[in-house]
């Protein structure tokens, strides 16, 4: 990070208040999303094993299809925050609407792909003959809600850019509650089975998208911003999001490679890997909440031509990342006798995961800084560098990870490779922030 004088206590307290105000609600909203799948699993699980297996396959496909478009939230947050910092809320909302229109177009394209390809995709993912019909049914119905899911992403980015993370929290809580009630009523009350679960999720997602659009439309009317689609603006949103798409796909490739290697190590290792990956992902949600605050805060400072404020905020958030990561690492070690038995009672799996879990705990301070700097550079609109850095990371990680089974390494060795991946990310992101080249001021980058 570019050198700057230490911030005075009053400045640090101001940044702390702002980080907390944005981070806490963002964390709540992030955690609410995966709970959708958990509720669906709990309700569908009582229908039978084939139905639950079908849901697992369909949910994996849906999650993959939607998660690659997370750039809709990231790119929109940075663009809107810059406009807010420049004192132009009308242009900020107009920019956000471009992202929302792009989300709708992408959503329609995904539906057009998933509906006819659903049986083939379910087969490729290895669904059994008994589970495949349920997976196909769930996937086809749920795909109808993908435009709403993508609108939720883009609209969440708009509100984060407007420095509002509370509304996404409230909408997420409402959507989670509605999803649970609708699933129970449609699956059991209406007797629709797994189709009822899919329809419940679609209705909940459409309701969430509607709630977001109401908020955005009100803001547009307040500031006189146009709601009509603008071809040039939509194209610009797509161009800004393309590098972040590359980044996301590269990161997904890392996780897929790690899972594939764990599977080759044996059933015990893949079971232990799944437990560790679940815990790693949960901590990632918490650290990502700080990154979201970074996107919104950095974008606003740069839009306001306040380079000093951007540097101070970056420095303070890095400190937050280090401390948060260290705390999570300590908690992971201290609480392992409590949560490990909740995941598995198999002694062999427990013995396999414990050493790897210690590696994960040691790496959490690194993860804390990586997530923060990722958010800082996203807030600065530095997508092309993030794409390049993640491709470099993938190029380093892949051969190292592939050598783990070749040299007889186990799950612990694989998670050392994952730690190397995070260390490479840390180096590439730190070099960029240190150079100061990410600091580009103005309403647009």
Coordinates of C-alpha atoms in Angstrom, one line a residue:
X1 CA 0.0 0.0 0.0
X2 CA 1.2 3.5 -0.8
X3 CA 2.9 5.0 2.2
X4 CA 1.0 7.6 4.2
X5 CA 1.4 9.1 7.6
X6 CA -0.3 7.3 10.4
X7 CA -3.9 8.4 10.8
X8 CA -4.9 10.4 13.9
X9 CA -7.1 8.6 16.4
X10 CA -10.1 10.7 15.4
X11 CA -9.7 9.6 11.8
X12 CA -9.3 6.0 12.7
X13 CA -12.5 6.1 14.8
X14 CA -14.4 7.7 11.9
X15 CA -13.3 4.9 9.6
X16 CA -14.1 2.3 12.2
X17 CA -17.6 3.6 12.6
X18 CA -18.1 3.6 8.8
X19 CA -16.6 0.1 8.4
X20 CA -18.8 -1.3 11.1
X21 CA -22.0 0.4 9.8
X22 CA -21.5 -1.2 6.4
X23 CA -19.9 -4.5 7.4
X24 CA -22.3 -5.9 10.0
X25 CA -25.5 -5.6 7.8
X26 CA -23.5 -6.9 4.7
X27 CA -22.5 -10.0 6.7
X28 CA -26.1 -10.7 7.6
X29 CA -27.2 -10.4 4.0
X30 CA -24.3 -12.6 2.8
X31 CA -25.2 -15.4 5.3
X32 CA -28.9 -15.2 4.5
X33 CA -28.4 -16.3 0.9
X34 CA -26.9 -19.8 1.5
X35 CA -29.6 -20.4 4.1
X36 CA -32.1 -20.6 1.2
X37 CA -30.5 -23.8 0.1
X38 CA -30.3 -25.1 3.7
X39 CA -34.1 -24.5 4.1
X40 CA -34.9 -26.2 0.8
X41 CA -32.7 -29.2 1.8
X42 CA -34.3 -29.5 5.2
X43 CA -37.8 -29.5 3.8
X44 CA -37.1 -31.6 0.7
X45 CA -35.1 -34.1 2.7
X46 CA -38.2 -35.4 4.4
X47 CA -39.7 -36.3 1.0
X48 CA -37.0 -39.0 0.5
X49 CA -33.4 -39.6 -0.5
X50 CA -33.9 -39.4 -4.3
X51 CA -35.6 -36.0 -3.9
X52 CA -32.8 -34.7 -1.7
X53 CA -30.1 -36.1 -4.1
X54 CA -31.9 -34.4 -7.0
X55 CA -32.0 -31.1 -5.1
X56 CA -28.3 -31.4 -4.3
X57 CA -27.4 -31.7 -8.0
X58 CA -29.8 -29.0 -9.2
X59 CA -28.7 -26.6 -6.4
X60 CA -25.0 -27.1 -7.4
X61 CA -25.9 -26.2 -11.0
X62 CA -27.9 -23.2 -10.0
X63 CA -25.3 -21.9 -7.6
X64 CA -22.6 -22.2 -10.4
X65 CA -24.9 -20.5 -13.0
X66 CA -25.6 -17.6 -10.7
X67 CA -22.3 -17.2 -8.8
X68 CA -20.3 -16.5 -12.0
X69 CA -22.4 -13.3 -12.4
X70 CA -21.4 -11.9 -9.0
X71 CA -19.6 -9.2 -10.9
X72 CA -23.1 -7.6 -11.3
X73 CA -22.9 -6.6 -7.6
X74 CA -19.1 -5.8 -7.5
X75 CA -18.9 -3.7 -10.6
X76 CA -22.1 -1.8 -9.8
X77 CA -21.0 -1.1 -6.3
X78 CA -17.8 0.6 -7.4
X79 CA -19.4 2.6 -10.2
X80 CA -22.3 3.9 -8.1
X81 CA -20.0 4.7 -5.2
X82 CA -17.8 6.8 -7.4
X83 CA -20.8 8.8 -8.6
X84 CA -22.0 9.3 -5.1
X85 CA -18.5 10.5 -4.1
X86 CA -18.6 13.0 -7.0
X87 CA -21.9 14.4 -5.6
X88 CA -24.1 13.2 -8.5
X89 CA -26.8 10.8 -7.1
X90 CA -28.9 11.0 -10.3
X91 CA -26.0 9.7 -12.4
X92 CA -25.2 7.1 -9.7
X93 CA -28.7 5.6 -9.9
X94 CA -28.6 5.8 -13.7
X95 CA -25.4 3.8 -13.6
X96 CA -27.1 1.3 -11.3
X97 CA -30.0 0.9 -13.6
X98 CA -27.6 0.0 -16.4
X99 CA -26.4 -2.9 -14.2
X100 CA -30.0 -4.0 -13.5
X101 CA -30.9 -4.0 -17.2
X102 CA -27.8 -6.0 -17.9
X103 CA -28.8 -8.5 -15.1
X104 CA -32.2 -9.0 -16.8
X105 CA -30.7 -9.6 -20.2
X106 CA -28.2 -12.1 -18.8
X107 CA -31.0 -13.8 -16.8
X108 CA -33.1 -14.3 -19.9
X109 CA -30.0 -15.8 -21.7
X110 CA -29.4 -18.2 -18.8
X111 CA -33.0 -19.4 -18.8
X112 CA -32.8 -20.0 -22.6
X113 CA -29.8 -22.2 -21.9
X114 CA -30.9 -24.1 -18.9
X115 CA -34.4 -25.1 -19.9
X116 CA -33.5 -27.2 -22.8
X117 CA -30.2 -28.3 -21.4
X118 CA -31.4 -29.3 -17.9
X119 CA -31.6 -33.1 -18.5
X120 CA -28.1 -33.2 -20.1
X121 CA -26.6 -31.0 -17.3
X122 CA -28.1 -33.2 -14.6
X123 CA -26.6 -36.3 -16.3
X124 CA -23.2 -34.7 -16.6
X125 CA -23.2 -33.9 -12.9
X126 CA -23.7 -37.7 -12.3
X127 CA -27.3 -37.8 -10.9
X128 CA -28.6 -41.3 -10.4
X129 CA -31.5 -42.6 -12.4
X130 CA -33.8 -42.2 -9.4
X131 CA -32.6 -38.7 -8.6
X132 CA -32.3 -37.3 -12.2
X133 CA -36.1 -36.6 -12.7
X134 CA -36.3 -34.6 -9.5
X135 CA -33.1 -32.7 -10.3
X136 CA -34.4 -31.9 -13.8
X137 CA -37.8 -30.7 -12.4
X138 CA -36.2 -28.5 -9.7
X139 CA -33.6 -27.1 -12.1
X140 CA -36.1 -26.2 -14.8
X141 CA -38.5 -24.5 -12.4
X142 CA -35.9 -22.7 -10.4
X143 CA -34.2 -21.4 -13.6
X144 CA -37.2 -19.2 -14.1
X145 CA -36.1 -17.2 -11.0
X146 CA -32.6 -16.6 -12.3
X147 CA -33.4 -13.1 -13.8
X148 CA -34.7 -12.1 -10.4
X149 CA -31.6 -13.5 -8.7
X150 CA -29.3 -11.5 -11.0
X151 CA -31.5 -8.4 -10.5
X152 CA -31.0 -8.9 -6.7
X153 CA -27.3 -9.0 -7.2
X154 CA -27.2 -5.8 -9.3
X155 CA -29.6 -3.9 -7.1
X156 CA -27.6 -5.0 -4.0
X157 CA -24.6 -3.4 -5.7
X158 CA -26.6 -0.2 -6.3
X159 CA -27.6 0.1 -2.7
X160 CA -24.1 -0.8 -1.5
X161 CA -22.7 2.0 -3.7
X162 CA -25.2 4.3 -2.1
X163 CA -23.6 3.3 1.2
X164 CA -26.7 1.4 2.2
X165 CA -26.2 -2.2 3.4
X166 CA -29.1 -2.2 5.8
X167 CA -31.8 -2.5 3.1
X168 CA -30.2 -5.6 1.5
X169 CA -30.1 -7.1 5.0
X170 CA -33.8 -6.5 5.6
X171 CA -34.7 -7.8 2.1
X172 CA -32.5 -10.9 2.6
X173 CA -34.2 -11.7 5.9
X174 CA -37.6 -11.2 4.4
X175 CA -36.8 -13.4 1.5
X176 CA -35.4 -16.1 3.7
X177 CA -38.6 -16.1 5.8
X178 CA -40.8 -16.1 2.8
X179 CA -38.8 -19.0 1.2
X180 CA -39.2 -21.1 4.3
X181 CA -43.0 -20.6 4.6
X182 CA -43.6 -21.0 0.8
X183 CA -41.6 -24.2 0.7
X184 CA -43.5 -25.7 3.6
X185 CA -46.9 -24.7 2.2
X186 CA -46.2 -25.7 -1.4
X187 CA -44.3 -28.9 -0.7
X188 CA -46.6 -30.4 2.0
X189 CA -49.7 -28.2 2.1
X190 CA -50.3 -28.2 -1.7
X191 CA -48.6 -31.6 -2.2
X192 CA -46.3 -30.4 -5.0
X193 CA -43.3 -32.2 -3.7
X194 CA -39.9 -31.0 -5.0
X195 CA -41.6 -28.8 -7.6
X196 CA -43.3 -26.9 -4.7
X197 CA -39.8 -26.2 -3.2
X198 CA -38.6 -24.8 -6.6
X199 CA -41.7 -22.6 -7.0
X200 CA -41.3 -21.4 -3.4
X201 CA -37.8 -20.3 -4.1
X202 CA -38.8 -18.6 -7.4
X203 CA -41.6 -16.6 -5.7
X204 CA -39.2 -15.6 -2.9
X205 CA -36.5 -14.4 -5.3
X206 CA -39.0 -12.5 -7.5
X207 CA -40.4 -10.8 -4.3
X208 CA -36.9 -9.8 -3.3
X209 CA -36.2 -8.4 -6.7
X210 CA -39.4 -6.5 -6.6
X211 CA -38.6 -5.0 -3.2
X212 CA -35.2 -3.9 -4.5
X213 CA -36.7 -2.3 -7.6
X214 CA -39.2 -0.4 -5.6
X215 CA -36.3 1.2 -3.6
X216 CA -34.3 1.9 -6.7
X217 CA -37.3 3.4 -8.6
X218 CA -38.0 5.7 -5.6
X219 CA -34.5 6.9 -5.7
X220 CA -34.7 7.5 -9.4
X221 CA -37.8 9.5 -9.1
X222 CA -36.3 11.5 -6.2
X223 CA -33.3 12.6 -8.2
X224 CA -34.9 12.6 -11.6
X225 CA -32.9 9.7 -13.0
X226 CA -34.1 7.9 -16.1
X227 CA -35.2 4.2 -15.7
X228 CA -35.1 3.4 -19.4
X229 CA -32.5 1.0 -20.8
X230 CA -29.5 2.7 -22.3
X231 CA -27.6 0.6 -24.8
X232 CA -24.3 2.4 -24.2
X233 CA -24.6 2.3 -20.5
X234 CA -25.5 -1.5 -20.5
X235 CA -22.5 -2.1 -22.8
X236 CA -20.3 -0.1 -20.4
X237 CA -21.5 -2.2 -17.4
X238 CA -20.7 -5.4 -19.3
X239 CA -17.2 -4.2 -20.2
X240 CA -16.6 -3.2 -16.5
X241 CA -17.8 -6.6 -15.3
X242 CA -15.9 -8.7 -17.9
X243 CA -12.5 -8.7 -16.0
X244 CA -14.3 -9.5 -12.7
X245 CA -16.0 -12.4 -14.5
X246 CA -12.5 -13.7 -15.4
X247 CA -11.4 -13.3 -11.8
X248 CA -14.5 -15.2 -10.5
X249 CA -14.1 -18.0 -13.0
X250 CA -10.4 -18.4 -12.1
X251 CA -11.3 -18.6 -8.4
X252 CA -14.0 -21.1 -9.1
X253 CA -11.4 -23.2 -11.0
X254 CA -9.1 -23.2 -8.0
X255 CA -11.9 -24.5 -5.8
X256 CA -12.9 -27.1 -8.3
X257 CA -9.3 -28.3 -8.7
X258 CA -9.0 -28.6 -5.0
X259 CA -12.2 -30.6 -4.6
X260 CA -11.2 -32.9 -7.5
X261 CA -7.9 -33.7 -6.0
X262 CA -9.4 -34.3 -2.6
X263 CA -11.8 -36.8 -4.2
X264 CA -8.8 -38.6 -5.7
X265 CA -7.2 -38.9 -2.3
X266 CA -10.1 -41.1 -1.1
X267 CA -13.5 -41.1 0.5
X268 CA -12.2 -40.1 3.9
X269 CA -10.2 -37.2 2.5
X270 CA -13.0 -35.8 0.4
X271 CA -15.4 -36.0 3.3
X272 CA -12.9 -34.2 5.5
X273 CA -12.3 -31.7 2.7
X274 CA -16.0 -30.9 2.4
X275 CA -16.2 -30.1 6.2
X276 CA -13.1 -27.8 6.0
X277 CA -14.3 -26.1 2.8
X278 CA -17.7 -25.4 4.5
X279 CA -15.9 -23.8 7.5
X280 CA -13.5 -21.9 5.2
X281 CA -16.5 -20.6 3.2
X282 CA -18.3 -19.4 6.3
X283 CA -15.2 -17.4 7.4
X284 CA -14.9 -16.1 3.9
X285 CA -18.5 -14.7 4.2
X286 CA -17.4 -12.7 7.3
X287 CA -14.2 -11.4 5.7
X288 CA -16.1 -10.6 2.5
X289 CA -18.4 -8.3 4.4
X290 CA -15.3 -6.1 5.2
X291 CA -14.4 -6.3 1.5
X292 CA -17.9 -5.1 0.6
X293 CA -17.5 -2.1 2.9
X294 CA -14.2 -1.5 1.1
X295 CA -15.8 -1.4 -2.3
X296 CA -18.4 1.2 -1.2
X297 CA -16.0 3.3 0.9
X298 CA -13.1 3.4 -1.5
X299 CA -15.3 4.1 -4.5
X300 CA -16.9 7.0 -2.7
X301 CA -13.5 8.5 -1.7
X302 CA -12.1 8.2 -5.2
X303 CA -15.2 9.7 -6.7
X304 CA -14.8 12.7 -4.3
X305 CA -11.1 13.1 -5.4
X306 CA -10.1 12.3 -1.8
X307 CA -6.9 10.3 -2.2
X308 CA -5.9 10.8 1.4
X309 CA -9.2 9.4 2.7
X310 CA -8.9 6.4 0.3
X311 CA -5.4 5.6 1.5
X312 CA -6.4 6.0 5.2
X313 CA -9.5 3.8 4.7
X314 CA -7.5 1.2 2.9
X315 CA -4.9 1.1 5.7
X316 CA -7.5 0.8 8.4
X317 CA -9.4 -1.9 6.6
X318 CA -6.2 -3.9 6.2
X319 CA -5.8 -3.7 10.0
X320 CA -9.3 -4.9 10.4
X321 CA -8.6 -7.8 8.0
X322 CA -5.5 -8.9 9.9
X323 CA -7.2 -8.8 13.3
X324 CA -10.4 -10.4 12.1
X325 CA -8.5 -13.2 10.4
X326 CA -6.4 -13.8 13.5
X327 CA -9.6 -14.0 15.7
X328 CA -11.2 -16.4 13.3
X329 CA -8.1 -18.6 13.3
X330 CA -8.0 -18.7 17.1
X331 CA -11.7 -19.5 17.3
X332 CA -11.3 -22.2 14.7
X333 CA -8.7 -24.0 16.8
X334 CA -10.4 -23.5 20.2
X335 CA -13.9 -24.5 19.1
X336 CA -12.9 -27.5 17.0
X337 CA -13.9 -30.1 19.7
X338 CA -17.4 -28.5 19.6
X339 CA -18.1 -28.3 15.9
X340 CA -16.2 -31.2 14.3
X341 CA -18.5 -33.8 15.9
X342 CA -21.5 -31.9 14.4
X343 CA -20.2 -32.5 10.9
X344 CA -19.1 -36.2 11.3
X345 CA -18.9 -38.9 13.8
X346 CA -16.4 -40.9 11.7
X347 CA -13.1 -41.0 13.7
X348 CA -11.1 -41.5 10.5
X349 CA -12.6 -38.3 9.0
X350 CA -12.0 -36.4 12.2
X351 CA -8.4 -37.5 12.4
X352 CA -7.8 -36.5 8.7
X353 CA -9.3 -33.1 8.9
X354 CA -7.8 -31.8 12.2
X355 CA -4.2 -31.2 10.9
X356 CA -5.6 -29.5 7.7
X357 CA -7.9 -27.4 9.9
X358 CA -4.8 -26.1 11.8
X359 CA -3.3 -25.0 8.4
X360 CA -6.6 -23.2 7.6
X361 CA -6.5 -21.5 11.0
X362 CA -2.9 -20.3 10.5
X363 CA -3.8 -18.9 7.1
X364 CA -6.7 -16.7 8.2
X365 CA -4.8 -13.5 8.8
X366 CA -3.5 -13.8 5.2
X367 CA -7.1 -14.4 4.1
X368 CA -8.2 -11.3 6.0
X369 CA -5.8 -9.0 4.1
X370 CA -6.6 -10.7 0.8
X371 CA -10.3 -10.1 1.1
X372 CA -9.8 -6.5 2.2
X373 CA -7.4 -5.6 -0.7
X374 CA -9.7 -7.4 -3.1
X375 CA -12.5 -5.2 -2.0
X376 CA -10.3 -2.1 -2.1
X377 CA -9.3 -2.7 -5.7
X378 CA -12.8 -3.6 -6.8
X379 CA -14.0 -0.3 -5.2
X380 CA -11.3 1.5 -7.2
X381 CA -12.6 -0.2 -10.4
X382 CA -9.3 -2.0 -10.9
X383 CA -10.9 -5.1 -12.5
X384 CA -8.3 -5.8 -15.2
X385 CA -5.6 -6.1 -12.6
X386 CA -7.7 -8.3 -10.5
X387 CA -8.3 -10.6 -13.5
X388 CA -4.6 -10.8 -14.3
X389 CA -3.7 -11.4 -10.6
X390 CA -6.2 -14.3 -10.3
X391 CA -5.0 -15.9 -13.5
X392 CA -1.4 -15.8 -12.1
X393 CA -2.6 -17.3 -8.9
X394 CA -4.4 -20.1 -10.8
X395 CA -1.2 -20.7 -12.8
X396 CA 0.8 -21.1 -9.6
X397 CA -1.7 -23.1 -7.7
X398 CA -2.8 -25.7 -10.3
X399 CA 0.6 -27.5 -10.8
X400 CA 1.4 -27.4 -7.1
X401 CA -2.0 -28.9 -6.2
X402 CA -1.8 -31.5 -8.9
X403 CA 1.5 -32.7 -7.5
X404 CA 0.0 -33.4 -4.1
X405 CA -1.3 -36.9 -5.0
X406 CA 1.7 -37.6 -7.2
X407 CA 4.1 -37.3 -4.2
X408 CA 1.8 -39.0 -1.8
X409 CA 0.6 -35.9 0.0
X410 CA -2.6 -36.0 1.9
X411 CA -5.4 -33.5 2.7
X412 CA -3.0 -31.4 4.8
X413 CA -0.7 -31.0 1.9
X414 CA -3.6 -30.0 -0.3
X415 CA -4.6 -27.2 2.2
X416 CA -1.0 -26.0 2.3
X417 CA -1.4 -25.6 -1.5
X418 CA -4.5 -23.6 -0.8
X419 CA -2.6 -21.5 1.6
X420 CA 0.0 -20.9 -1.1
X421 CA -2.8 -19.8 -3.3
X422 CA -3.9 -17.2 -0.8
X423 CA -0.2 -16.1 -0.3
X424 CA 0.1 -15.5 -4.0
X425 CA -3.1 -13.5 -4.0
X426 CA -1.7 -11.5 -1.1
X427 CA 1.5 -10.7 -2.9
X428 CA -0.2 -9.6 -6.1
X429 CA -2.7 -7.5 -4.4
X430 CA -0.2 -5.9 -2.0
X431 CA 2.1 -5.0 -4.8
X432 CA -0.8 -3.2 -6.6
X433 CA -1.9 -1.3 -3.5
X434 CA 1.7 -0.5 -2.6
X435 CA 2.2 1.0 -6.1
X436 CA -0.7 3.4 -5.8
X437 CA -1.7 2.8 -9.4
X438 CA -5.2 1.8 -8.3
X439 CA -5.8 5.4 -7.1
X440 CA -7.7 6.9 -10.0
X441 CA -10.0 9.7 -9.0
X442 CA -13.1 11.1 -10.6
X443 CA -16.8 10.1 -11.2
X444 CA -15.6 7.4 -13.6
X445 CA -12.3 5.5 -13.8

